[in-house]
Structures are given as structure tokens and as C-alpha cells.
C-alpha positions as protocol buffer text, in pm:
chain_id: "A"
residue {
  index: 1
  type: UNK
  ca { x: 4589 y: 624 z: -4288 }
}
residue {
  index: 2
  type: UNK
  ca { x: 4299 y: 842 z: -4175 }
}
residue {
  index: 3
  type: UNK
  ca { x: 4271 y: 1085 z: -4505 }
}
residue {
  index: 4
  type: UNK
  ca { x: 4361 y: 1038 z: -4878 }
}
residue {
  index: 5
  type: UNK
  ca { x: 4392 y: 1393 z: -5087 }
}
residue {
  index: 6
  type: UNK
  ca { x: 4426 y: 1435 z: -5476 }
}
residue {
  index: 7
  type: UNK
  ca { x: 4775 y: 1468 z: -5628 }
}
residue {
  index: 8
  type: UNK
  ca { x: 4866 y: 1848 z: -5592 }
}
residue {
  index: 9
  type: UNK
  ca { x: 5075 y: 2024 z: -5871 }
}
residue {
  index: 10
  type: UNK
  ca { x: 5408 y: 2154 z: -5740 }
}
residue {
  index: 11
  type: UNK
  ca { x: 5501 y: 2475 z: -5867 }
}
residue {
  index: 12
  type: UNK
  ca { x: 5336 y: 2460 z: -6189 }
}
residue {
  index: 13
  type: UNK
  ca { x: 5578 y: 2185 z: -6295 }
}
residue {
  index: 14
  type: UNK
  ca { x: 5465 y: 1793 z: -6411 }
}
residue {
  index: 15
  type: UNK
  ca { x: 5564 y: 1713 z: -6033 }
}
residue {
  index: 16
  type: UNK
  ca { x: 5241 y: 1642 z: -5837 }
}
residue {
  index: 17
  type: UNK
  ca { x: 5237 y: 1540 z: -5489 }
}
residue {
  index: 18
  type: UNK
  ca { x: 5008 y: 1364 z: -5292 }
}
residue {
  index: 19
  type: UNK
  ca { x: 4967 y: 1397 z: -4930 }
}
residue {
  index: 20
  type: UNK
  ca { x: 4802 y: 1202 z: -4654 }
}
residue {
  index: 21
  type: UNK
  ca { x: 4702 y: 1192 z: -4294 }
}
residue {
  index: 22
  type: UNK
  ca { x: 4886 y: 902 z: -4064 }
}
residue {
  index: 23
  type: UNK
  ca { x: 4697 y: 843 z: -3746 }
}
residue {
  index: 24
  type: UNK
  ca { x: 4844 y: 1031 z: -3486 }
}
residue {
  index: 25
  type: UNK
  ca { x: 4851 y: 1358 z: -3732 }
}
residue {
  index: 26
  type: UNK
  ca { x: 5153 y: 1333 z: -3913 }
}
residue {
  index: 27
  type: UNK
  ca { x: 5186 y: 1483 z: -4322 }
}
residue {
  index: 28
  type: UNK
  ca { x: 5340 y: 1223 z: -4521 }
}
residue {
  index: 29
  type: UNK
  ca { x: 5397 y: 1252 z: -4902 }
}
residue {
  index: 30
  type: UNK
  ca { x: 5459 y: 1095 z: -5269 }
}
residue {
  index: 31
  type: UNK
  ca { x: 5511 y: 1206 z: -5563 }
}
residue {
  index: 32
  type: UNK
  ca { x: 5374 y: 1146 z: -5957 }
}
residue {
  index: 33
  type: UNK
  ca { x: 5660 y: 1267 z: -6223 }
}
residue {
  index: 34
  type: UNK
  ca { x: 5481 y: 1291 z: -6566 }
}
residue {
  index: 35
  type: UNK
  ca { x: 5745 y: 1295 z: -6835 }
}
residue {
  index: 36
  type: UNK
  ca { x: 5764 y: 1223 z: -7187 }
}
residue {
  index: 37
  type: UNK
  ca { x: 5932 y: 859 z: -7150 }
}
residue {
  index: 38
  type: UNK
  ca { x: 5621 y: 743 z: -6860 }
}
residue {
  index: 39
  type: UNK
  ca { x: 5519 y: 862 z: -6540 }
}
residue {
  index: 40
  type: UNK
  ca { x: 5696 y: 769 z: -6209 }
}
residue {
  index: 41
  type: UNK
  ca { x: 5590 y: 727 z: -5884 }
}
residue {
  index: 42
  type: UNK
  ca { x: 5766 y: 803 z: -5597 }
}
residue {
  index: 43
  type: UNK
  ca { x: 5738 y: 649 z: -5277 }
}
residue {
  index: 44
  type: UNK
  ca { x: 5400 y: 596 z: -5298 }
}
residue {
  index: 45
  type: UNK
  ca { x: 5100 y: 564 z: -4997 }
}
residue {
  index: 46
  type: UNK
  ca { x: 4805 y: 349 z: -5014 }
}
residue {
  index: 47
  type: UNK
  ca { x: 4570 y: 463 z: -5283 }
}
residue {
  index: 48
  type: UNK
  ca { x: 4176 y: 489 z: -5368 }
}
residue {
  index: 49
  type: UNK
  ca { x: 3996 y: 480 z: -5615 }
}
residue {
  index: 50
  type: UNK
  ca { x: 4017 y: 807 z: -5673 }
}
residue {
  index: 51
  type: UNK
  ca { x: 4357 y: 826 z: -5675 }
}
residue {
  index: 52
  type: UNK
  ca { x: 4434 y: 524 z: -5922 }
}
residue {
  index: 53
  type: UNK
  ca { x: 4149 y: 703 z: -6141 }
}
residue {
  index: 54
  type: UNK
  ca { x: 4341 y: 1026 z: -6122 }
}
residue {
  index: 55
  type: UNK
  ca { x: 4688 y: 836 z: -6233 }
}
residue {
  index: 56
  type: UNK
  ca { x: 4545 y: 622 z: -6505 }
}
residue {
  index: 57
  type: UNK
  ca { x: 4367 y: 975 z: -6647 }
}
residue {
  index: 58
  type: UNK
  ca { x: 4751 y: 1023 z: -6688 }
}
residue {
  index: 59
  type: UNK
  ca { x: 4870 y: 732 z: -6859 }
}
residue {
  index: 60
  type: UNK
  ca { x: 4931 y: 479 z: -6552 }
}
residue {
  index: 61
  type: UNK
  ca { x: 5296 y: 480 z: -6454 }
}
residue {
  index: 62
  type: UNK
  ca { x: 5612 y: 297 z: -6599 }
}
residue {
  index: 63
  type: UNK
  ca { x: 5821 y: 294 z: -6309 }
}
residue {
  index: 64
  type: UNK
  ca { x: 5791 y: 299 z: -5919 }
}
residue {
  index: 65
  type: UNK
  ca { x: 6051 y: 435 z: -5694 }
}
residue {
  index: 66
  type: UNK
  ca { x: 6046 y: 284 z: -5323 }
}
residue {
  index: 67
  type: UNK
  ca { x: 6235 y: 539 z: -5090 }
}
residue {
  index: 68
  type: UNK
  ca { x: 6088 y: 391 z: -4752 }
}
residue {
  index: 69
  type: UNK
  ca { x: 6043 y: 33 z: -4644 }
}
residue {
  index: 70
  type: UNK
  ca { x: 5688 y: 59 z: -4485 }
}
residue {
  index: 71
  type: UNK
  ca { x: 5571 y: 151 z: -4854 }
}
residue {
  index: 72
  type: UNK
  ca { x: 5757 y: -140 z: -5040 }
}
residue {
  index: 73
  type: UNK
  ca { x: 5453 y: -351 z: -5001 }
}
residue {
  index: 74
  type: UNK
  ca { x: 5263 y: -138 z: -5178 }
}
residue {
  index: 75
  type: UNK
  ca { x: 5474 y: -33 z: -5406 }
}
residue {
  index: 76
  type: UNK
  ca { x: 5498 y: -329 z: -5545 }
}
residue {
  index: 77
  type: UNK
  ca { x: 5137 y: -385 z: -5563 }
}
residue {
  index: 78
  type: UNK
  ca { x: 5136 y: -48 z: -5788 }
}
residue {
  index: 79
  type: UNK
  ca { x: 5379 y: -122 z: -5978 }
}
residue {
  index: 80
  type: UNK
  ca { x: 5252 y: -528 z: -6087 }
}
residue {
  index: 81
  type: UNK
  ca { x: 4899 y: -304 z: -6178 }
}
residue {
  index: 82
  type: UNK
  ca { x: 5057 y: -119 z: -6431 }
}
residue {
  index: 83
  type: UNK
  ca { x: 5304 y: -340 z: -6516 }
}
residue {
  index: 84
  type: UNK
  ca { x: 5570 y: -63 z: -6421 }
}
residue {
  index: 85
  type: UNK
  ca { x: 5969 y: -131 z: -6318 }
}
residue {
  index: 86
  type: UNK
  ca { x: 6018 y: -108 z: -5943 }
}
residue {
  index: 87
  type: UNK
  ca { x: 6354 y: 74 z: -5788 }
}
residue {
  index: 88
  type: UNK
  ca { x: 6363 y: -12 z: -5473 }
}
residue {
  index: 89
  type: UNK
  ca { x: 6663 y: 164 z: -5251 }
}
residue {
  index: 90
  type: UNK
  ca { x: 6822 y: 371 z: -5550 }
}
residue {
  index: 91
  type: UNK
  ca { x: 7176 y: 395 z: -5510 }
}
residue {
  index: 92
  type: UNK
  ca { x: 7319 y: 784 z: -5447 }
}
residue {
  index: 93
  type: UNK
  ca { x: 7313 y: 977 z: -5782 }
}
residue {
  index: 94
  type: UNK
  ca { x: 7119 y: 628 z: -5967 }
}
residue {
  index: 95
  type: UNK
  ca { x: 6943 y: 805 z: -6233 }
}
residue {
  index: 96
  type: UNK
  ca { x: 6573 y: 737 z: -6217 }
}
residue {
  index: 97
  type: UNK
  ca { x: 6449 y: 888 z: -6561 }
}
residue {
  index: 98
  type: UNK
  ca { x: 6604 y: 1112 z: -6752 }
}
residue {
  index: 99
  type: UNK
  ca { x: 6719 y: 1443 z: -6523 }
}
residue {
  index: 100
  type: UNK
  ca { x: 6650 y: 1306 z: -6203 }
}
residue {
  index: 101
  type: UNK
  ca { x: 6816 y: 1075 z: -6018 }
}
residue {
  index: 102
  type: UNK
  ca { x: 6853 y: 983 z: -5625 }
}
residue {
  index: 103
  type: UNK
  ca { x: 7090 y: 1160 z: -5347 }
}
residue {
  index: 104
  type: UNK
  ca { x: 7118 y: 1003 z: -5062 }
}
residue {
  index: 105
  type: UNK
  ca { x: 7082 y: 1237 z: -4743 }
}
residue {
  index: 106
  type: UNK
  ca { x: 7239 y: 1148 z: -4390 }
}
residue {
  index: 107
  type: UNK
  ca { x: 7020 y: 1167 z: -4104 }
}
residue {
  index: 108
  type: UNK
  ca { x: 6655 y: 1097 z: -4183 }
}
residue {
  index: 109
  type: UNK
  ca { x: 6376 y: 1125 z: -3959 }
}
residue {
  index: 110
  type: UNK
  ca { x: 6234 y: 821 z: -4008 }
}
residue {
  index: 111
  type: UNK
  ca { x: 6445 y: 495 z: -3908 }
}
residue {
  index: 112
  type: UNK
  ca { x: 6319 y: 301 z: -4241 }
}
residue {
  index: 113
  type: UNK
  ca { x: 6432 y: 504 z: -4483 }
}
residue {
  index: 114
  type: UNK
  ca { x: 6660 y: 300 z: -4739 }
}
């Protein structure tokens, strides 16, 4: 990865996303739920310092959701730091945390999607 940002708020919610720069130029994303039960992670990238500062600030995570197999790795590396529950390839309509759960969409982009 050639660039790290800070977890962005979407829309004012406790959704936050975090974006980075793969060589070659390509956006790719995760996302950092913050609920009442523990925070989720969602597919998550490679992090800094910054960025683990930034999530602990929040009350580290309970669980990790792994939606792509080039992030497993680290995913589970996340998840053994906080002592979090991993989910790797949620099932279609497998509730995650309370209100959201997983849909599974035909036709993704990228060829390791679960």
C-alpha cells in the first residue's frame, strides 16, 4: 500500500471508513462500526500506528469481519490484538451485530471476494 488515511465518518453516522492507496492507484476501503455492544471492523487494510491509535481511542474492536481473502491475514492479526471474534466469509443475511448483517452480491470486481 502506498498511502494510509484516518477513518472518515460516513454521513454523520458511527460508520467510519478508512481508505487507502494500492500501488497502481486503486481506492480500496474498510470500515469501523462503533455500536453500543463493541466496535467492528470490516474488512480491514494494513494499519499504522496511527490508525490502531485512532481505534483504541474508541474502545479497540470486539469483532472482525473478513469480506476479502487478501485481508484475512491481517485480519486475523487485528483481531488476536484485541482479542476480538473473527467472521470470516459471512453467510448471506448472517447477522454481524445487531441491525446489520451480510448480503451476498453476484458479480464482484475482485476475484477474491468470499
Amino acid at each position: 500500500m502506498d498511502g494510509v488515511a484516518l477513518f472518515a465518518p460516513v454521513h454523520g453516522t458511527d460508520l467510519y471508513c478508512l481508505t487507502q492507496v494500492e500501488t497502481g492507484g486503486d481506492l480500496v476501503n474498510a470500515y469501523f462500526l462503533a455500536g453500543d455492544s463493541g466496535n467492528v471492523l470490516i474488512d480491514p487494510l494494513p494499519l499504522d500506528d496511527t490508525a490502531y491509535e485512532w481505534i483504541e481511542r474508541r474502545g479497540g474492536v470486539t469483532q472482525v469481519v473478513v469480506l476479502s481473502g487478501d485481508r484475512e491475514s491481517q485480519s486475523h492479526a487485528i483481531a488476536a490484538r484485541y482479542g476480538a471474534r473473527t467472521v470470516t466469509r459471512p453467510a448471506h443475511r448472517e447477522t454481524l451485530v445487531r441491525g446489520v448483517f451480510a448480503i451476498a452480491l453476484p458479480d464482484q470486481r475482485r476475484a477474491n471476494a468470499f
